[in-house]
C-alpha cells in the first residue's frame, strides 16, 4: 500500500523538486503544503495551504491526511532575517518543528525528515562529517541546531536530519534567489559584482538534495546525513564558471575577502561536506557542479 508523504514549504526550491520526484515514485501518495496557493502547479498530488506556525491549520491538515512520512523543509533560511528577529526565528524554525512532530505523532507518523544546514558549523575546519562538533556562527544556525537537538531526543518516531549546503536551482515563482541565478541575472544586466573568494562550500543541486531525501525515506534511515554536491568551490569560483558557461565577460567579477563585507550574521568560512555516509549508506550520487549548472541554466 502507498504511504502518504507530506512536504512542508513545498513552494520552495527543495519543496518543488521533492514534490516532482515523489509524484513519480510508485510507493507514495503525495501531499504538498505551503503558505498560500500552490506555486508548483503540477499533477499527481494534493495541495493544502498550511503555515507551519499555525497550529490549528497543521492540526486540521494532519487529521485529514495522516501522513506516514513528513519532509519538513519550511523555514526562515535568510540569515539576516533570523538575526533581526530572534523570536520569529525561534517560532518558525524551532517551535514549528516541535509542533509538527507532536501533531504527527498524534496521527500515526512513522518518519520525520528534517532539513538542517551547514551553518550549524563554525567554518574553521571545512568538509564536515556528521559527528563533527557544532558551533553555529549565527542565529539561523542556532535555530537549526535547536531543532536538531529536540529531534535527536525523539524515541517514538524515526527521525532523520538532513544537513545541506548552498543549494542552487530554478523552480517556479521562487520567493528567494540563489547564487547561480544571482550571478546570472547581475551579469546579464551588465552589472559588476564583488564575490567572496575565501569562503568554501560544496554547492548542492536542488534535484540531488531531493533525491537524497527520498533515499532516506525509501530506506527508512534515521540519524544525521550530510547531503551536498561533490565539488568544493568558493562563490568566486562559482561565479567564474557561470560567466564562462554563459559566454559573459568575467571582467565584471571582482574577487573580495569575506572580511570586506559587513555581514549581518557571520557566515562560516569553510563548510562543505564529504557526503561519505550518504555515499556509503544511501548510495547517494550527486552530479558534478558543472552538470548541475548546465541543468539549471538550461531550465531558464
Ligand atoms: N537553500 C540553501 O542554500 C539551504 C542551505 C542549507 C539548508 N537549507 C534548508 O533547506 C530547507 C529548504 O530550503 P530551500 O532552499 O527550499 O528554501 P526556500 O526556497 O526558501 O523554501 C522554503 C519554503 O518554506 C516556506 N515557508 C517559510 N515559512 C513558512 C511557514 N511558516 N509555513 C509554511 N511554509 C513556510 C517558504 O514559503 P514562501 O515561498 O511563501 O516564502 C518557502 O517556500 C530549509 O529548511 C533551509 O533552511 C537550505
Tab-separated table of C-alpha atoms and ligand atoms in Angstrom:
chain	number	residue	atom	x	y	z
A	1	UNK	CA	0.000	0.000	0.000
A	2	UNK	CA	1.196	3.502	-0.803
A	3	UNK	CA	2.357	5.593	2.142
A	4	UNK	CA	1.298	9.216	2.449
A	5	UNK	CA	4.159	11.710	2.457
A	6	UNK	CA	3.651	15.328	3.426
A	7	UNK	CA	6.033	18.115	2.401
A	8	UNK	CA	6.180	21.432	4.271
A	9	UNK	CA	7.441	24.504	2.391
A	10	UNK	CA	6.507	22.775	-0.865
A	11	UNK	CA	6.575	26.064	-2.813
A	12	UNK	CA	10.291	26.449	-2.090
A	13	UNK	CA	13.325	25.342	-4.085
A	14	UNK	CA	13.676	21.961	-2.416
A	15	UNK	CA	9.919	21.578	-1.882
A	16	UNK	CA	9.112	21.791	-5.591
A	17	UNK	CA	11.854	19.305	-6.510
A	18	UNK	CA	10.632	16.908	-3.805
A	19	UNK	CA	7.034	17.213	-4.992
A	20	UNK	CA	8.126	16.428	-8.544
A	21	UNK	CA	10.235	13.385	-7.632
A	22	UNK	CA	7.764	11.950	-5.140
A	23	UNK	CA	4.790	12.164	-7.500
A	24	UNK	CA	6.746	9.938	-9.923
A	25	UNK	CA	7.507	7.438	-7.141
A	26	UNK	CA	5.241	4.388	-7.023
A	27	UNK	CA	5.380	3.961	-3.229
A	28	UNK	CA	3.903	7.294	-2.158
A	29	UNK	CA	0.751	9.415	-2.103
A	30	UNK	CA	1.996	12.984	-2.076
A	31	UNK	CA	0.609	15.899	-0.077
A	32	UNK	CA	2.347	19.205	-0.760
A	33	UNK	CA	1.761	22.030	1.721
A	34	UNK	CA	2.888	25.644	1.748
A	35	UNK	CA	1.977	29.218	2.513
A	36	UNK	CA	-0.765	30.499	0.228
A	37	UNK	CA	-1.541	28.914	-3.130
A	38	UNK	CA	0.284	26.036	-4.826
A	39	UNK	CA	3.041	27.600	-6.940
A	40	UNK	CA	4.388	24.361	-8.431
A	41	UNK	CA	1.086	23.674	-10.177
A	42	UNK	CA	1.945	20.094	-11.119
A	43	UNK	CA	-0.126	16.940	-11.241
A	44	UNK	CA	-0.477	13.783	-9.175
A	45	UNK	CA	-0.567	15.270	-5.673
A	46	UNK	CA	-2.902	17.028	-3.241
A	47	UNK	CA	-2.100	20.563	-2.140
A	48	UNK	CA	-3.102	22.091	1.201
A	49	UNK	CA	-2.393	25.621	2.329
A	50	UNK	CA	-0.551	25.181	5.609
A	51	UNK	CA	1.501	27.679	7.568
A	52	UNK	CA	3.701	25.604	9.865
A	53	UNK	CA	3.352	28.167	12.673
A	54	UNK	CA	-0.453	27.912	12.629
A	55	UNK	CA	-1.248	25.016	14.988
A	56	UNK	CA	-4.930	24.897	14.033
A	57	UNK	CA	-4.132	24.670	10.328
A	58	UNK	CA	-1.473	21.997	10.892
A	59	UNK	CA	-3.849	20.034	13.120
A	60	UNK	CA	-6.616	20.099	10.515
A	61	UNK	CA	-4.333	19.015	7.688
A	62	UNK	CA	-2.698	16.250	9.737
A	63	UNK	CA	-6.065	14.893	10.884
A	64	UNK	CA	-7.291	14.678	7.294
A	65	UNK	CA	-4.098	13.463	5.667
A	66	UNK	CA	-2.500	11.332	8.423
A	67	UNK	CA	0.989	11.414	6.885
A	68	UNK	CA	3.294	8.439	7.437
A	69	UNK	CA	6.324	10.494	6.397
A	70	UNK	CA	6.942	14.240	6.778
A	71	UNK	CA	9.665	16.143	4.925
A	72	UNK	CA	9.991	19.357	6.925
A	73	UNK	CA	11.518	21.881	4.512
A	74	UNK	CA	9.750	25.117	5.560
A	75	UNK	CA	11.991	27.577	7.392
A	76	UNK	CA	13.208	31.110	7.564
A	77	UNK	CA	16.542	30.465	5.913
A	78	UNK	CA	17.680	34.070	5.454
A	79	UNK	CA	20.472	34.699	7.956
A	80	UNK	CA	19.673	38.442	8.237
A	81	UNK	CA	16.003	37.783	8.945
A	82	UNK	CA	16.915	35.448	11.822
A	83	UNK	CA	19.423	37.970	13.244
A	84	UNK	CA	16.812	40.758	13.114
A	85	UNK	CA	14.023	38.866	14.829
A	86	UNK	CA	15.138	36.101	17.177
A	87	UNK	CA	11.605	35.440	18.476
A	88	UNK	CA	10.235	34.973	14.982
A	89	UNK	CA	13.198	32.764	14.028
A	90	UNK	CA	12.524	30.517	17.041
A	91	UNK	CA	8.795	30.425	16.299
A	92	UNK	CA	9.297	29.449	12.648
A	93	UNK	CA	12.392	27.282	12.859
A	94	UNK	CA	12.088	25.590	16.261
A	95	UNK	CA	8.578	25.796	17.771
A	96	UNK	CA	7.009	24.794	14.454
A	97	UNK	CA	9.312	21.745	14.227
A	98	UNK	CA	8.271	20.579	17.692
A	99	UNK	CA	4.605	21.127	16.872
A	100	UNK	CA	4.775	19.217	13.561
A	101	UNK	CA	6.431	16.291	15.333
A	102	UNK	CA	3.822	16.216	18.125
A	103	UNK	CA	0.835	16.522	15.784
A	104	UNK	CA	2.427	13.915	13.537
A	105	UNK	CA	2.706	11.514	16.452
A	106	UNK	CA	-0.967	12.048	17.316
A	107	UNK	CA	-1.758	10.981	13.738
A	108	UNK	CA	0.380	7.836	13.309
A	109	UNK	CA	3.500	9.441	11.847
A	110	UNK	CA	6.318	6.946	11.209
A	111	UNK	CA	9.217	9.003	9.851
A	112	UNK	CA	10.146	12.689	10.268
A	113	UNK	CA	12.806	14.028	7.886
A	114	UNK	CA	14.148	17.447	8.846
A	115	UNK	CA	16.186	19.863	6.742
A	116	UNK	CA	19.133	21.414	8.526
A	117	UNK	CA	22.187	23.348	7.408
A	118	UNK	CA	25.979	23.545	7.160
A	119	UNK	CA	25.592	26.761	9.213
A	120	UNK	CA	25.476	24.643	12.391
A	121	UNK	CA	29.299	24.574	11.920
A	122	UNK	CA	31.645	27.474	12.629
A	123	UNK	CA	33.588	27.120	9.349
A	124	UNK	CA	37.047	26.618	10.851
A	125	UNK	CA	37.508	23.031	9.585
A	126	UNK	CA	35.612	22.526	6.321
A	127	UNK	CA	34.494	19.243	4.689
A	128	UNK	CA	32.457	18.345	7.741
A	129	UNK	CA	31.186	14.917	8.737
A	130	UNK	CA	28.005	14.150	10.644
A	131	UNK	CA	29.549	13.827	14.096
A	132	UNK	CA	31.763	16.916	13.888
A	133	UNK	CA	31.337	19.458	16.668
A	134	UNK	CA	28.605	22.040	16.027
A	135	UNK	CA	29.194	25.682	16.848
A	136	UNK	CA	26.784	27.851	14.850
A	137	UNK	CA	28.173	31.290	13.964
A	138	UNK	CA	24.771	32.967	13.533
A	139	UNK	CA	21.227	32.805	14.895
A	140	UNK	CA	19.854	30.936	11.863
A	141	UNK	CA	22.361	28.136	12.541
A	142	UNK	CA	21.436	28.222	16.224
A	143	UNK	CA	17.742	27.698	15.474
A	144	UNK	CA	18.580	24.741	13.236
A	145	UNK	CA	20.756	23.265	15.987
A	146	UNK	CA	17.899	23.687	18.492
A	147	UNK	CA	15.566	21.751	16.196
A	148	UNK	CA	18.205	19.072	15.642
A	149	UNK	CA	18.551	18.692	19.413
A	150	UNK	CA	14.845	18.318	20.066
A	151	UNK	CA	14.536	15.795	17.230
A	152	UNK	CA	17.549	13.757	18.304
A	153	UNK	CA	15.771	13.076	21.618
A	154	UNK	CA	12.762	11.583	19.853
A	155	UNK	CA	12.186	7.880	20.598
A	156	UNK	CA	8.726	7.035	19.210
A	157	UNK	CA	9.088	8.131	15.604
A	158	UNK	CA	12.008	7.544	13.213
A	159	UNK	CA	13.878	10.825	12.750
A	160	UNK	CA	16.414	11.768	10.080
A	161	UNK	CA	18.246	15.090	9.930
A	162	UNK	CA	19.492	16.163	6.517
A	163	UNK	CA	22.141	18.868	6.573
A	164	UNK	CA	22.754	20.506	3.236
A	165	UNK	CA	24.922	23.275	1.819
A	166	UNK	CA	24.470	26.208	-0.629
A	167	UNK	CA	21.566	24.831	-2.627
A	168	UNK	CA	21.123	26.092	-6.202
A	169	UNK	CA	18.397	25.550	-8.758
A	170	UNK	CA	15.451	27.048	-10.554
A	171	UNK	CA	11.798	26.363	-9.805
A	172	UNK	CA	8.551	28.233	-10.423
A	173	UNK	CA	7.733	31.553	-8.773
A	174	UNK	CA	10.583	31.493	-6.268
A	175	UNK	CA	10.428	33.642	-3.147
A	176	UNK	CA	14.201	33.518	-2.763
A	177	UNK	CA	17.111	33.566	-5.258
A	178	UNK	CA	20.339	31.559	-5.059
A	179	UNK	CA	23.940	32.106	-6.045
A	180	UNK	CA	23.640	30.748	-9.569
A	181	UNK	CA	20.608	32.846	-10.510
A	182	UNK	CA	22.046	35.911	-8.763
A	183	UNK	CA	25.305	35.753	-10.741
A	184	UNK	CA	23.488	35.107	-13.997
A	185	UNK	CA	20.980	37.935	-13.537
A	186	UNK	CA	23.570	40.504	-12.450
A	187	UNK	CA	25.980	39.747	-15.284
A	188	UNK	CA	23.252	39.625	-17.918
A	189	UNK	CA	22.138	43.077	-16.761
A	190	UNK	CA	25.700	44.283	-17.305
A	191	UNK	CA	26.278	44.901	-13.589
A	192	UNK	CA	29.613	44.434	-11.825
A	193	UNK	CA	29.710	42.059	-8.889
A	194	UNK	CA	32.043	41.500	-5.957
A	195	UNK	CA	32.214	37.859	-4.985
A	196	UNK	CA	33.854	36.271	-1.970
A	197	UNK	CA	36.913	34.136	-2.711
A	198	UNK	CA	37.785	32.916	0.782
A	199	UNK	CA	34.591	31.068	1.696
A	200	UNK	CA	34.239	27.465	0.563
A	201	UNK	CA	31.191	25.231	0.136
A	202	UNK	CA	30.109	22.047	-1.651
A	203	UNK	CA	27.197	23.590	-3.625
A	204	UNK	CA	24.189	21.328	-3.980
A	205	UNK	CA	21.901	20.898	-6.981
A	206	UNK	CA	18.353	21.022	-5.529
A	207	UNK	CA	17.334	17.941	-7.560
A	208	UNK	CA	20.153	15.924	-5.948
A	209	UNK	CA	19.128	17.090	-2.479
A	210	UNK	CA	15.563	15.964	-3.167
A	211	UNK	CA	16.829	12.556	-4.360
A	212	UNK	CA	18.931	12.204	-1.212
A	213	UNK	CA	15.905	12.960	0.991
A	214	UNK	CA	13.811	10.379	-0.885
A	215	UNK	CA	16.538	7.739	-0.467
A	216	UNK	CA	16.364	8.328	3.290
A	217	UNK	CA	12.595	7.785	3.229
A	218	UNK	CA	12.868	4.705	0.977
A	219	UNK	CA	15.477	3.125	3.216
A	220	UNK	CA	13.742	4.264	6.446
A	221	UNK	CA	17.057	5.689	7.647
A	222	UNK	CA	17.470	7.522	10.934
A	223	UNK	CA	20.145	9.870	12.257
A	224	UNK	CA	22.096	12.685	10.645
A	225	UNK	CA	23.010	12.708	6.941
A	226	UNK	CA	25.096	15.261	5.083
A	227	UNK	CA	23.731	15.670	1.551
A	228	UNK	CA	25.503	18.123	-0.738
A	229	UNK	CA	27.290	18.401	-4.057
A	230	UNK	CA	30.738	16.861	-4.542
A	231	UNK	CA	32.804	19.880	-5.678
A	232	UNK	CA	34.486	22.207	-3.168
A	233	UNK	CA	34.236	25.750	-4.522
A	234	UNK	CA	34.284	29.380	-3.435
A	235	UNK	CA	31.479	31.702	-4.514
A	236	UNK	CA	34.072	33.469	-6.708
A	237	UNK	CA	34.915	30.209	-8.484
A	238	UNK	CA	31.186	29.541	-8.932
A	239	UNK	CA	30.658	32.963	-10.487
A	240	UNK	CA	33.537	32.440	-12.945
A	241	UNK	CA	32.061	29.093	-14.008
A	242	UNK	CA	28.616	30.612	-14.557
A	243	UNK	CA	30.024	33.544	-16.555
A	244	UNK	CA	32.192	31.298	-18.697
A	245	UNK	CA	29.337	28.872	-19.387
A	246	UNK	CA	27.059	31.737	-20.451
A	247	UNK	CA	29.794	33.414	-22.525
A	248	UNK	CA	29.587	36.506	-20.338
A	249	UNK	CA	32.648	38.624	-19.594
A	250	UNK	CA	34.443	37.750	-16.350
A	251	UNK	CA	35.832	41.289	-16.206
A	252	UNK	CA	32.690	42.338	-14.279
A	253	UNK	CA	33.523	39.921	-11.450
A	254	UNK	CA	35.896	41.081	-8.701
A	255	UNK	CA	37.171	38.701	-6.021
A	256	UNK	CA	36.930	40.004	-2.447
A	257	UNK	CA	37.645	38.665	1.032
A	258	UNK	CA	34.636	37.935	3.242
A	259	UNK	CA	36.135	40.383	5.762
A	260	UNK	CA	35.475	43.270	3.332
A	261	UNK	CA	31.694	42.726	3.698
A	262	UNK	CA	29.934	43.983	6.790
A	263	UNK	CA	27.880	40.864	7.395
A	264	UNK	CA	24.668	40.897	9.329
A	265	UNK	CA	25.081	37.479	10.923
A	266	UNK	CA	28.506	35.907	10.457
A	267	UNK	CA	28.895	33.304	7.680
A	268	UNK	CA	31.245	30.376	8.252
A	269	UNK	CA	34.397	30.488	6.101
A	270	UNK	CA	34.849	26.827	5.185
A	271	UNK	CA	31.952	24.414	5.268
A	272	UNK	CA	31.196	21.728	2.671
A	273	UNK	CA	30.602	18.046	3.293
A	274	UNK	CA	32.430	14.830	2.423
A	275	UNK	CA	28.995	13.106	1.960
A	276	UNK	CA	30.794	9.844	2.793
A	277	UNK	CA	27.965	8.455	4.934
A	278	UNK	CA	25.394	9.270	2.238
A	279	UNK	CA	27.561	7.658	-0.466
A	280	UNK	CA	28.050	4.501	1.620
A	281	UNK	CA	24.622	4.019	3.204
A	282	UNK	CA	22.231	5.639	0.734
A	283	UNK	CA	24.189	5.135	-2.475
A	284	UNK	CA	23.653	8.876	-2.961
A	285	UNK	CA	25.247	10.007	-6.237
A	286	UNK	CA	25.232	13.758	-6.802
A	287	UNK	CA	26.072	15.178	-10.203
A	288	UNK	CA	29.115	17.444	-10.642
A	289	UNK	CA	28.790	21.207	-10.254
A	290	UNK	CA	29.337	21.656	-13.997
A	291	UNK	CA	26.490	19.258	-14.798
A	292	UNK	CA	24.212	20.910	-12.220
A	293	UNK	CA	24.998	24.345	-13.630
A	294	UNK	CA	24.137	23.227	-17.162
A	295	UNK	CA	20.843	21.744	-15.995
A	296	UNK	CA	19.816	24.866	-14.092
A	297	UNK	CA	20.876	27.371	-16.703
A	298	UNK	CA	19.195	25.323	-19.430
A	299	UNK	CA	15.976	25.247	-17.337
A	300	UNK	CA	15.619	29.034	-17.689
B	1	LIG	N1	18.943	26.994	0.209
B	1	LIG	C1	20.044	26.682	0.860
B	1	LIG	O1	21.161	27.050	0.441
B	1	LIG	C2	19.974	25.861	2.112
B	1	LIG	C3	21.163	25.510	2.757
B	1	LIG	C4	21.083	24.759	3.926
B	1	LIG	C5	19.859	24.378	4.429
B	1	LIG	N2	18.709	24.741	3.792
B	1	LIG	C6	17.433	24.347	4.372
B	1	LIG	O2	16.735	23.566	3.427
B	1	LIG	C7	15.327	23.783	3.568
B	1	LIG	C8	14.709	24.107	2.219
B	1	LIG	O3	15.339	25.265	1.715
B	1	LIG	P1	15.020	25.882	0.300
B	1	LIG	O4	16.300	26.168	-0.364
B	1	LIG	O5	13.992	25.079	-0.403
B	1	LIG	O6	14.409	27.263	0.784
B	1	LIG	P2	13.227	28.142	0.156
B	1	LIG	O7	13.272	28.074	-1.323
B	1	LIG	O8	13.329	29.461	0.834
B	1	LIG	O9	11.943	27.355	0.647
B	1	LIG	C9	11.469	27.435	1.939
B	1	LIG	C10	9.972	27.435	1.825
B	1	LIG	O10	9.448	27.465	3.159
B	1	LIG	C11	8.301	28.263	3.116
B	1	LIG	N3	7.949	28.745	4.440
B	1	LIG	C12	8.601	29.630	5.219
B	1	LIG	N4	7.932	29.810	6.362
B	1	LIG	C13	6.830	29.037	6.292
B	1	LIG	C14	5.727	28.808	7.143
B	1	LIG	N5	5.628	29.428	8.314
B	1	LIG	N6	4.777	27.924	6.768
B	1	LIG	C15	4.860	27.286	5.582
B	1	LIG	N7	5.871	27.486	4.713
B	1	LIG	C16	6.834	28.355	5.063
B	1	LIG	C17	8.642	29.387	2.176
B	1	LIG	O11	7.418	29.960	1.744
B	1	LIG	P3	7.351	31.222	0.758
B	1	LIG	O12	7.766	30.683	-0.581
B	1	LIG	O13	5.931	31.594	0.830
B	1	LIG	O14	8.296	32.225	1.297
B	1	LIG	C18	9.414	28.650	1.093
B	1	LIG	O15	8.532	28.232	0.060
B	1	LIG	C19	15.160	24.881	4.613
B	1	LIG	O16	14.831	24.287	5.833
B	1	LIG	C20	16.532	25.516	4.685
B	1	LIG	O17	16.772	26.065	5.963
B	1	LIG	C21	18.746	25.465	2.633
